[in-house]
Amino acid sequence: MENLALIESFSEFKDDKLIDRVTLMAILEDVFRNALKKKFGSDDNFDIIINPDKGDMEIWRRRVIVADDDLDLENEEITLTEARKIEPDFEIGEEVSEEVKLVDLGRRAILALRQNLISKIHEHDNTNLYKQFKDLIGEIYTAEVHHVRPRVVILVDDEGNEIVLPKEKQIPSDFFRKGDNVRGIIESVELKGNKPQIIMSRTSEIFLEKLFEQEIPEVFDGLIMVKSVVRIPGEKAKVAVDSYDDRIDPVGACVGMKGSRIHGIVRELGNENIDVINFTSNIQLYITRALSPAKVSSIKINEEEKRAEVFLKLEEVSKAIGRGGHNIKLAGLLTGYELDVIREGNIAEEEDDVELTEFSDEIEAWVIEEFAKIGLDTARSILKQNVDDLVRRTDLEEETIQEVMRILKEEFNA
């Protein structure tokens, strides 16, 4: 019973660690064998008998009886006098088995045993945690905000495991408070010392792909395939989808009636604008679809250099480039081609046009830059636009745009 009481005192924290009794007993045996090696130099002549059901264990030491005058005793030997204290009719050459009580190891050894046991259980937990989350890499996971720091958010799941969401893995518009539930994908599991560090990401393309699987039944069932995903987190994304079944409209199924299906994904991603397009192996058609909502006039492909010259009417150029150049950048990433925009238009108008930089004495440089971001770098290209549309697509105030329009109209006496 002495051994049982000590074992129970060693394993009092096993329920907190969610470790089963059989595993605990295996760890205990390893710990005790190390302690025996330390005290006696070897554990070869010790038998450790474990009963997982009762949570009890016994330690027996086997030794061969030698004469009393044998002064150079080995660990595996016992003198005849000492042996006869155990059993009076023992003789030289016989083997003696004697139970070792844990208390006989001494208080310091027992404290060391306890510390070693705790260390081994932590090591076991960390190994299991590492394996568990390694299998979850690329999967959506939900955890609760435990602590918000300037460069990282610390999350805790239902089992108390700590998950790290670095600032660079957060969507720019993300704002978290303690207690909030956060969804992302498990991006990586790294060993920091002996402790695994679990990294979550909300900016990964895989997160958006997995949200499609989670939110759209046809994608989950494999009826619709997500072929490619590209993102500028929090700003814009393009997703190419396909289906082997001609009866299914993959874009319509993903978007839903009036955007009902994709709305939840957009909200999860901080109102990220998501374009869903039909995948095709026809690269000209694929580039045309990728540049939506712009209407492409024609495309000239250079297969060797993976470049494409995209010809557009003047009024379509800004749509193709998009706010901050996001649309053309994502279209290039989606198709794998570097896209060069070539303007088409009225030759007389083009010859009569004026570069916006020519107005730098009247229009501030940062305003000119804002127009350039959406592909508007000439006077006529801006005058063709609707004021409300420019307000929506740039970071400029309506009054500023109206003033720019006035300056440009005076140039052409419009």
Tab-separated table of C-alpha atoms in Angstrom:
chain	number	residue	atom	x	y	z
A	1	MET	CA	0.000	0.000	0.000
A	2	GLU	CA	2.966	2.319	0.516
A	3	ASN	CA	3.796	2.116	-3.182
A	4	LEU	CA	0.125	2.641	-4.133
A	5	ALA	CA	-0.157	5.770	-1.994
A	6	LEU	CA	3.016	7.213	-3.455
A	7	ILE	CA	1.952	6.447	-7.023
A	8	GLU	CA	-1.388	8.130	-6.422
A	9	SER	CA	0.442	11.178	-5.073
A	10	PHE	CA	2.649	11.216	-8.180
A	11	SER	CA	-0.299	10.878	-10.555
A	12	GLU	CA	-2.717	13.262	-8.844
A	13	PHE	CA	-2.552	15.597	-11.855
A	14	LYS	CA	-3.240	12.960	-14.533
A	15	ASP	CA	-6.883	14.000	-14.959
A	16	ASP	CA	-5.857	17.586	-15.694
A	17	LYS	CA	-3.423	16.335	-18.332
A	18	LEU	CA	-5.996	13.958	-19.873
A	19	ILE	CA	-3.482	11.101	-19.828
A	20	ASP	CA	-4.789	7.550	-19.579
A	21	ARG	CA	-3.698	5.307	-16.711
A	22	VAL	CA	-1.902	2.752	-18.917
A	23	THR	CA	0.267	5.469	-20.478
A	24	LEU	CA	0.873	6.946	-17.037
A	25	MET	CA	2.056	3.561	-15.728
A	26	ALA	CA	4.456	3.179	-18.678
A	27	ILE	CA	5.897	6.616	-17.918
A	28	LEU	CA	6.107	5.701	-14.229
A	29	GLU	CA	8.109	2.545	-14.998
A	30	ASP	CA	10.533	4.527	-17.143
A	31	VAL	CA	10.942	7.144	-14.408
A	32	PHE	CA	11.506	4.541	-11.675
A	33	ARG	CA	14.025	2.593	-13.783
A	34	ASN	CA	16.016	5.803	-14.269
A	35	ALA	CA	15.937	6.378	-10.509
A	36	LEU	CA	17.120	2.790	-9.843
A	37	LYS	CA	19.985	3.183	-12.331
A	38	LYS	CA	21.024	6.370	-10.581
A	39	LYS	CA	20.973	4.780	-7.091
A	40	PHE	CA	22.276	1.272	-7.817
A	41	GLY	CA	24.218	1.745	-11.063
A	42	SER	CA	21.997	-0.661	-13.007
A	43	ASP	CA	18.356	-1.722	-13.196
A	44	ASP	CA	19.004	-5.095	-14.867
A	45	ASN	CA	18.248	-7.082	-11.701
A	46	PHE	CA	15.049	-5.168	-10.856
A	47	ASP	CA	11.557	-6.294	-11.828
A	48	ILE	CA	8.818	-3.660	-11.931
A	49	ILE	CA	5.328	-5.153	-11.811
A	50	ILE	CA	2.524	-2.752	-12.753
A	51	ASN	CA	-1.196	-3.222	-12.327
A	52	PRO	CA	-2.897	-0.506	-14.423
A	53	ASP	CA	-6.393	-1.463	-13.215
A	54	LYS	CA	-5.533	-0.873	-9.561
A	55	GLY	CA	-2.937	1.798	-10.285
A	56	ASP	CA	-0.443	-0.150	-8.133
A	57	MET	CA	3.100	-1.284	-8.780
A	58	GLU	CA	5.785	-3.363	-7.069
A	59	ILE	CA	9.568	-3.200	-7.410
A	60	TRP	CA	11.551	-6.404	-6.730
A	61	ARG	CA	15.355	-6.636	-6.510
A	62	ARG	CA	17.008	-9.933	-7.461
A	63	ARG	CA	20.427	-10.743	-5.934
A	64	VAL	CA	22.680	-13.806	-5.678
A	65	ILE	CA	23.903	-14.853	-2.164
A	66	VAL	CA	27.665	-14.674	-1.637
A	67	ALA	CA	29.902	-15.366	1.369
A	68	ASP	CA	30.156	-12.761	4.117
A	69	ASP	CA	33.878	-12.299	3.477
A	70	ASP	CA	33.229	-11.154	-0.112
A	71	LEU	CA	33.878	-7.471	0.524
A	72	ASP	CA	33.602	-6.294	-3.104
A	73	LEU	CA	29.841	-6.660	-3.495
A	74	GLU	CA	28.173	-5.998	-6.818
A	75	ASN	CA	24.653	-4.590	-7.225
A	76	GLU	CA	23.462	-8.115	-8.059
A	77	GLU	CA	24.966	-9.674	-4.877
A	78	ILE	CA	23.977	-9.963	-1.188
A	79	THR	CA	25.895	-11.471	1.751
A	80	LEU	CA	24.654	-14.670	3.392
A	81	THR	CA	24.044	-12.842	6.709
A	82	GLU	CA	21.897	-10.168	5.007
A	83	ALA	CA	20.027	-12.811	3.016
A	84	ARG	CA	19.167	-14.826	6.134
A	85	LYS	CA	17.527	-11.734	7.630
A	86	ILE	CA	15.007	-12.108	4.810
A	87	GLU	CA	14.729	-15.902	4.955
A	88	PRO	CA	16.735	-17.937	7.592
A	89	ASP	CA	17.324	-21.053	5.446
A	90	PHE	CA	18.975	-19.335	2.471
A	91	GLU	CA	22.340	-20.756	1.257
A	92	ILE	CA	25.238	-19.335	-0.778
A	93	GLY	CA	24.562	-19.336	-4.522
A	94	GLU	CA	20.793	-19.026	-4.234
A	95	GLU	CA	18.868	-16.052	-5.640
A	96	VAL	CA	17.039	-13.690	-3.311
A	97	SER	CA	14.082	-11.517	-4.370
A	98	GLU	CA	13.373	-8.585	-2.103
A	99	GLU	CA	10.674	-5.929	-2.515
A	100	VAL	CA	11.933	-2.356	-2.672
A	101	LYS	CA	9.703	0.253	-1.052
A	102	LEU	CA	9.737	3.680	-2.621
A	103	VAL	CA	10.234	5.251	0.789
A	104	ASP	CA	13.525	3.318	1.004
A	105	LEU	CA	14.849	5.450	-1.852
A	106	GLY	CA	14.830	8.502	0.402
A	107	ARG	CA	12.969	11.805	0.431
A	108	ARG	CA	15.282	13.562	-2.068
A	109	ALA	CA	15.033	10.688	-4.535
A	110	ILE	CA	11.230	10.734	-4.285
A	111	LEU	CA	11.149	14.499	-4.953
A	112	ALA	CA	13.419	13.945	-7.968
A	113	LEU	CA	11.108	11.135	-9.129
A	114	ARG	CA	8.117	13.460	-8.943
A	115	GLN	CA	9.892	16.206	-10.909
A	116	ASN	CA	11.056	13.718	-13.520
A	117	LEU	CA	7.526	12.327	-13.818
A	118	ILE	CA	6.053	15.800	-14.378
A	119	SER	CA	8.703	16.479	-17.031
A	120	LYS	CA	7.973	13.166	-18.797
A	121	ILE	CA	4.214	13.796	-18.795
A	122	HIS	CA	4.724	17.299	-20.224
A	123	GLU	CA	6.946	15.767	-22.895
A	124	HIS	CA	4.240	13.187	-23.640
A	125	ASP	CA	1.564	15.894	-23.827
A	126	ASN	CA	3.698	18.057	-26.128
A	127	THR	CA	4.399	15.118	-28.438
A	128	ASN	CA	0.700	14.291	-28.659
A	129	LEU	CA	-0.200	17.969	-29.162
A	130	TYR	CA	2.388	18.290	-31.943
A	131	LYS	CA	1.034	15.195	-33.720
A	132	GLN	CA	-2.595	16.296	-33.225
A	133	PHE	CA	-2.100	19.732	-34.784
A	134	LYS	CA	0.270	18.481	-37.498
A	135	ASP	CA	-2.710	16.495	-38.777
A	136	LEU	CA	-4.847	19.672	-38.686
A	137	ILE	CA	-2.560	21.823	-40.862
A	138	GLY	CA	-4.653	23.392	-43.625
A	139	GLU	CA	-7.931	22.860	-41.758
A	140	ILE	CA	-10.277	25.499	-40.333
A	141	TYR	CA	-10.053	25.790	-36.555
A	142	THR	CA	-11.931	27.928	-34.023
A	143	ALA	CA	-10.479	29.230	-30.777
A	144	GLU	CA	-11.218	31.965	-28.239
A	145	VAL	CA	-9.221	35.160	-27.770
A	146	HIS	CA	-7.296	34.906	-24.521
A	147	HIS	CA	-4.923	37.839	-24.819
A	148	VAL	CA	-4.429	40.637	-27.366
A	149	ARG	CA	-0.903	41.959	-27.864
A	150	PRO	CA	0.405	44.529	-30.368
A	151	ARG	CA	2.033	41.959	-32.689
A	152	VAL	CA	0.073	38.817	-31.868
A	153	VAL	CA	-3.249	37.506	-30.580
A	154	ILE	CA	-3.108	34.525	-28.202
A	155	LEU	CA	-6.035	32.117	-28.606
A	156	VAL	CA	-7.100	29.163	-26.467
A	157	ASP	CA	-9.219	26.246	-27.713
A	158	ASP	CA	-11.757	24.176	-25.752
A	159	GLU	CA	-8.991	21.873	-24.470
A	160	GLY	CA	-6.874	24.758	-23.211
A	161	ASN	CA	-4.306	24.550	-26.032
A	162	GLU	CA	-2.622	27.852	-26.880
A	163	ILE	CA	-2.760	29.009	-30.515
A	164	VAL	CA	-0.887	32.008	-31.925
A	165	LEU	CA	-2.371	34.403	-34.501
A	166	PRO	CA	0.449	36.777	-35.581
A	167	LYS	CA	-0.359	40.295	-36.809
A	168	GLU	CA	0.808	39.485	-40.343
A	169	LYS	CA	-1.609	36.538	-40.444
A	170	GLN	CA	-4.573	38.781	-39.536
A	171	ILE	CA	-6.814	40.556	-42.039
A	172	PRO	CA	-6.065	44.319	-41.837
A	173	SER	CA	-9.605	45.092	-40.622
A	174	ASP	CA	-9.550	42.402	-37.908
A	175	PHE	CA	-10.260	43.691	-34.417
A	176	PHE	CA	-10.414	41.256	-31.519
A	177	ARG	CA	-11.472	41.460	-27.887
A	178	LYS	CA	-10.907	38.938	-25.112
A	179	GLY	CA	-13.561	36.218	-25.347
A	180	ASP	CA	-14.175	36.583	-29.111
A	181	ASN	CA	-14.322	33.390	-31.159
A	182	VAL	CA	-11.856	33.451	-34.072
A	183	ARG	CA	-11.776	31.223	-37.150
A	184	GLY	CA	-8.706	30.588	-39.279
A	185	ILE	CA	-6.652	27.723	-40.632
A	186	ILE	CA	-3.880	25.944	-38.771
A	187	GLU	CA	-0.988	27.073	-40.955
A	188	SER	CA	1.983	25.503	-39.179
A	189	VAL	CA	3.161	23.792	-36.003
A	190	GLU	CA	6.679	24.667	-34.887
A	191	LEU	CA	8.686	23.230	-32.008
A	192	LYS	CA	9.990	25.966	-29.729
A	193	GLY	CA	12.268	24.013	-27.401
A	194	ASN	CA	10.116	21.010	-26.446
A	195	LYS	CA	6.873	22.955	-26.684
A	196	PRO	CA	4.892	23.099	-29.946
A	197	GLN	CA	3.835	26.550	-31.165
A	198	ILE	CA	0.621	26.409	-33.188
A	199	ILE	CA	0.271	29.164	-35.811
A	200	MET	CA	-3.132	30.233	-37.154
A	201	SER	CA	-3.672	32.275	-40.323
A	202	ARG	CA	-6.649	34.248	-41.652
A	203	THR	CA	-4.781	35.655	-44.684
A	204	SER	CA	-3.967	32.360	-46.391
A	205	GLU	CA	-5.614	31.455	-49.711
A	206	ILE	CA	-6.290	28.038	-48.154
A	207	PHE	CA	-8.520	29.700	-45.527
A	208	LEU	CA	-10.749	31.117	-48.278
A	209	GLU	CA	-10.774	27.760	-50.081
A	210	LYS	CA	-11.782	25.950	-46.876
A	211	LEU	CA	-14.530	28.521	-46.231
A	212	PHE	CA	-15.963	27.630	-49.653
A	213	GLU	CA	-15.920	23.954	-48.628
A	214	GLN	CA	-17.592	24.760	-45.325
A	215	GLU	CA	-20.241	27.173	-46.594
A	216	ILE	CA	-21.147	25.763	-50.037
A	217	PRO	CA	-22.556	22.189	-49.998
A	218	GLU	CA	-21.685	21.454	-53.650
A	219	VAL	CA	-18.012	22.249	-52.968
A	220	PHE	CA	-18.032	20.103	-49.826
A	221	ASP	CA	-19.606	17.216	-51.780
A	222	GLY	CA	-17.073	17.516	-54.609
A	223	LEU	CA	-19.633	18.507	-57.242
A	224	ILE	CA	-17.849	21.849	-57.628
A	225	MET	CA	-14.057	22.144	-57.485
A	226	VAL	CA	-12.133	25.196	-56.353
A	227	LYS	CA	-9.343	25.264	-58.960
A	228	SER	CA	-7.440	28.344	-57.814
A	229	VAL	CA	-7.621	31.082	-55.169
A	230	VAL	CA	-5.710	34.383	-55.010
A	231	ARG	CA	-6.159	37.102	-52.399
A	232	ILE	CA	-5.172	40.527	-51.227
A	233	PRO	CA	-6.449	39.930	-47.679
A	234	GLY	CA	-9.278	42.218	-46.640
A	235	GLU	CA	-9.375	43.907	-50.060
A	236	LYS	CA	-10.113	41.575	-52.949
A	237	ALA	CA	-9.977	37.918	-53.956
A	238	LYS	CA	-10.561	35.891	-57.103
A	239	VAL	CA	-11.699	32.269	-57.015
A	240	ALA	CA	-11.793	30.020	-60.091
A	241	VAL	CA	-14.327	27.183	-59.872
A	242	ASP	CA	-15.273	24.301	-62.139
A	243	SER	CA	-17.686	21.370	-62.328
A	244	TYR	CA	-17.627	18.114	-64.274
A	245	ASP	CA	-21.431	18.176	-64.372
A	246	ASP	CA	-22.697	20.471	-67.146
A	247	ARG	CA	-26.023	20.806	-65.335
A	248	ILE	CA	-24.362	22.688	-62.477
A	249	ASP	CA	-23.505	26.367	-62.790
A	250	PRO	CA	-20.470	26.542	-60.468
A	251	VAL	CA	-20.399	30.348	-60.213
A	252	GLY	CA	-24.138	30.609	-59.570
A	253	ALA	CA	-24.025	27.835	-56.961
A	254	CYS	CA	-21.126	29.494	-55.110
A	255	VAL	CA	-22.584	33.001	-55.156
A	256	GLY	CA	-26.202	32.012	-54.473
A	257	MET	CA	-29.379	33.986	-55.042
A	258	LYS	CA	-28.510	37.675	-54.665
A	259	GLY	CA	-25.172	36.647	-53.152
A	260	SER	CA	-26.809	34.796	-50.263
A	261	ARG	CA	-24.245	31.970	-50.161
A	262	ILE	CA	-21.074	33.978	-50.491
A	263	HIS	CA	-22.233	36.740	-48.122
A	264	GLY	CA	-21.169	34.802	-45.014
A	265	ILE	CA	-17.667	34.264	-46.446
A	266	VAL	CA	-17.341	37.953	-47.364
A	267	ARG	CA	-18.383	38.942	-43.830
A	268	GLU	CA	-15.904	36.496	-42.260
A	269	LEU	CA	-13.104	38.071	-44.311
A	270	GLY	CA	-13.844	41.663	-43.296
A	271	ASN	CA	-15.946	42.464	-46.407
A	272	GLU	CA	-13.258	41.242	-48.792
A	273	ASN	CA	-14.575	41.632	-52.348
A	274	ILE	CA	-14.694	38.124	-53.878
A	275	ASP	CA	-14.920	37.538	-57.643
A	276	VAL	CA	-15.973	33.986	-58.543
A	277	ILE	CA	-15.215	32.981	-62.145
A	278	ASN	CA	-15.544	29.840	-64.242
A	279	PHE	CA	-12.243	28.050	-64.752
A	280	THR	CA	-11.216	27.144	-68.308
A	281	SER	CA	-8.092	25.700	-69.927
A	282	ASN	CA	-8.526	28.228	-72.766
A	283	ILE	CA	-6.004	30.824	-71.551
A	284	GLN	CA	-7.441	33.708	-73.610
A	285	LEU	CA	-10.904	33.090	-72.197
A	286	TYR	CA	-9.460	32.569	-68.708
A	287	ILE	CA	-7.671	35.938	-68.787
A	288	THR	CA	-10.836	37.598	-70.101
A	289	ARG	CA	-12.856	36.172	-67.201
A	290	ALA	CA	-10.124	36.971	-64.674
A	291	LEU	CA	-10.201	40.678	-65.648
A	292	SER	CA	-13.931	40.930	-64.938
A	293	PRO	CA	-15.752	43.339	-64.625
A	294	ALA	CA	-13.738	44.890	-67.474
A	295	LYS	CA	-14.686	43.917	-71.042
A	296	VAL	CA	-11.613	42.822	-73.003
A	297	SER	CA	-11.426	43.626	-76.738
A	298	SER	CA	-8.620	41.199	-77.612
A	299	ILE	CA	-5.590	39.437	-76.140
A	300	LYS	CA	-2.149	38.694	-77.566
A	301	ILE	CA	-0.429	35.781	-75.800
A	302	ASN	CA	3.323	35.177	-75.446
A	303	GLU	CA	3.523	31.590	-74.184
A	304	GLU	CA	7.321	31.527	-73.757
A	305	GLU	CA	7.482	34.604	-71.527
A	306	LYS	CA	4.107	33.939	-69.878
A	307	ARG	CA	2.984	37.451	-70.813
A	308	ALA	CA	-0.225	38.708	-72.369
A	309	GLU	CA	-1.070	42.043	-73.994
A	310	VAL	CA	-4.663	42.854	-73.140
A	311	PHE	CA	-6.388	45.361	-75.443
A	312	LEU	CA	-9.210	47.362	-73.882
A	313	LYS	CA	-11.293	50.372	-74.787
A	314	LEU	CA	-10.386	53.488	-72.852
A	315	GLU	CA	-13.459	53.310	-70.626
A	316	GLU	CA	-12.612	49.694	-69.649
A	317	VAL	CA	-9.003	50.289	-68.604
A	318	SER	CA	-9.745	51.559	-65.108
A	319	LYS	CA	-12.111	48.634	-64.480
A	320	ALA	CA	-9.419	46.158	-65.546
A	321	ILE	CA	-6.805	47.720	-63.291
A	322	GLY	CA	-9.173	48.198	-60.362
A	323	ARG	CA	-8.711	50.196	-57.194
A	324	GLY	CA	-5.067	50.255	-56.157
A	325	GLY	CA	-4.266	47.976	-59.107
A	326	HIS	CA	-5.805	45.037	-57.233
A	327	ASN	CA	-7.907	43.653	-60.100
A	328	ILE	CA	-5.114	43.295	-62.652
A	329	LYS	CA	-2.666	42.030	-60.027
A	330	LEU	CA	-5.018	39.243	-58.934
A	331	ALA	CA	-5.939	38.394	-62.544
A	332	GLY	CA	-2.238	37.914	-63.281
A	333	LEU	CA	-1.745	35.729	-60.188
A	334	LEU	CA	-4.835	33.663	-61.015
A	335	THR	CA	-3.870	32.979	-64.641
A	336	GLY	CA	-0.104	32.839	-64.155
A	337	TYR	CA	0.497	35.479	-66.822
A	338	GLU	CA	1.964	38.977	-66.568
A	339	LEU	CA	-0.699	41.226	-68.043
A	340	ASP	CA	0.079	44.394	-69.985
A	341	VAL	CA	-2.858	46.707	-70.621
A	342	ILE	CA	-3.005	48.302	-74.083
A	343	ARG	CA	-5.528	51.120	-74.555
A	344	GLU	CA	-7.745	51.229	-77.598
A	345	GLY	CA	-9.649	54.361	-78.480
A	346	ASN	CA	-10.318	57.284	-80.730
A	347	ILE	CA	-6.941	58.203	-82.265
A	348	ALA	CA	-7.846	61.865	-82.539
A	349	GLU	CA	-8.841	61.917	-78.870
A	350	GLU	CA	-5.623	60.164	-77.838
A	351	GLU	CA	-3.512	62.649	-79.754
A	352	ASP	CA	-5.503	65.473	-78.175
A	353	ASP	CA	-5.199	63.960	-74.679
A	354	VAL	CA	-2.939	65.331	-71.932
A	355	GLU	CA	-0.992	63.397	-69.277
A	356	LEU	CA	-2.359	64.140	-65.817
A	357	THR	CA	1.142	64.942	-64.554
A	358	GLU	CA	1.058	68.026	-66.818
A	359	PHE	CA	-1.406	69.545	-64.340
A	360	SER	CA	0.921	69.158	-61.326
A	361	ASP	CA	0.970	72.927	-60.793
A	362	GLU	CA	-2.803	72.900	-60.247
A	363	ILE	CA	-3.468	69.363	-58.937
A	364	GLU	CA	-1.575	67.978	-55.940
A	365	ALA	CA	0.754	65.005	-56.568
A	366	TRP	CA	-1.062	62.687	-54.136
A	367	VAL	CA	-4.369	63.340	-55.956
A	368	ILE	CA	-2.752	62.469	-59.310
A	369	GLU	CA	-1.383	59.293	-57.679
A	370	GLU	CA	-4.875	58.290	-56.471
A	371	PHE	CA	-6.186	58.466	-60.054
A	372	ALA	CA	-3.140	56.568	-61.359
A	373	LYS	CA	-3.880	53.718	-58.922
A	374	ILE	CA	-7.094	52.975	-60.808
A	375	GLY	CA	-5.515	53.374	-64.262
A	376	LEU	CA	-6.531	56.982	-64.918
A	377	ASP	CA	-3.426	58.912	-65.925
A	378	THR	CA	-4.739	61.243	-68.642
A	379	ALA	CA	-7.194	64.137	-68.617
A	380	ARG	CA	-9.721	62.537	-70.983
A	381	SER	CA	-9.662	59.197	-69.131
A	382	ILE	CA	-10.887	61.039	-66.022
A	383	LEU	CA	-13.435	63.224	-67.817
A	384	LYS	CA	-15.089	60.064	-69.179
A	385	GLN	CA	-15.790	58.840	-65.631
A	386	ASN	CA	-18.811	59.345	-63.409
A	387	VAL	CA	-18.089	61.420	-60.275
A	388	ASP	CA	-19.964	59.036	-57.937
A	389	ASP	CA	-18.036	56.094	-59.393
A	390	LEU	CA	-14.716	57.875	-58.797
A	391	VAL	CA	-15.687	58.611	-55.186
A	392	ARG	CA	-16.368	54.921	-54.672
A	393	ARG	CA	-13.170	53.700	-56.332
A	394	THR	CA	-10.687	56.186	-54.884
A	395	ASP	CA	-9.902	57.690	-51.499
A	396	LEU	CA	-10.789	61.168	-52.786
A	397	GLU	CA	-13.591	63.419	-51.572
A	398	GLU	CA	-16.320	64.412	-54.027
A	399	GLU	CA	-15.314	68.090	-53.779
A	400	THR	CA	-11.720	67.208	-54.766
A	401	ILE	CA	-12.899	65.201	-57.775
A	402	GLN	CA	-15.247	67.998	-58.867
A	403	GLU	CA	-12.374	70.496	-58.675
A	404	VAL	CA	-10.129	68.201	-60.763
A	405	MET	CA	-12.926	67.831	-63.329
A	406	ARG	CA	-13.260	71.624	-63.532
A	407	ILE	CA	-9.528	72.092	-64.127
A	408	LEU	CA	-9.456	69.416	-66.830
A	409	LYS	CA	-12.564	70.701	-68.605
A	410	GLU	CA	-11.011	74.162	-68.854
A	411	GLU	CA	-8.079	72.556	-70.701
A	412	PHE	CA	-10.405	71.306	-73.434
A	413	ASN	CA	-12.804	74.285	-73.217
A	414	ALA	CA	-15.542	71.794	-72.369
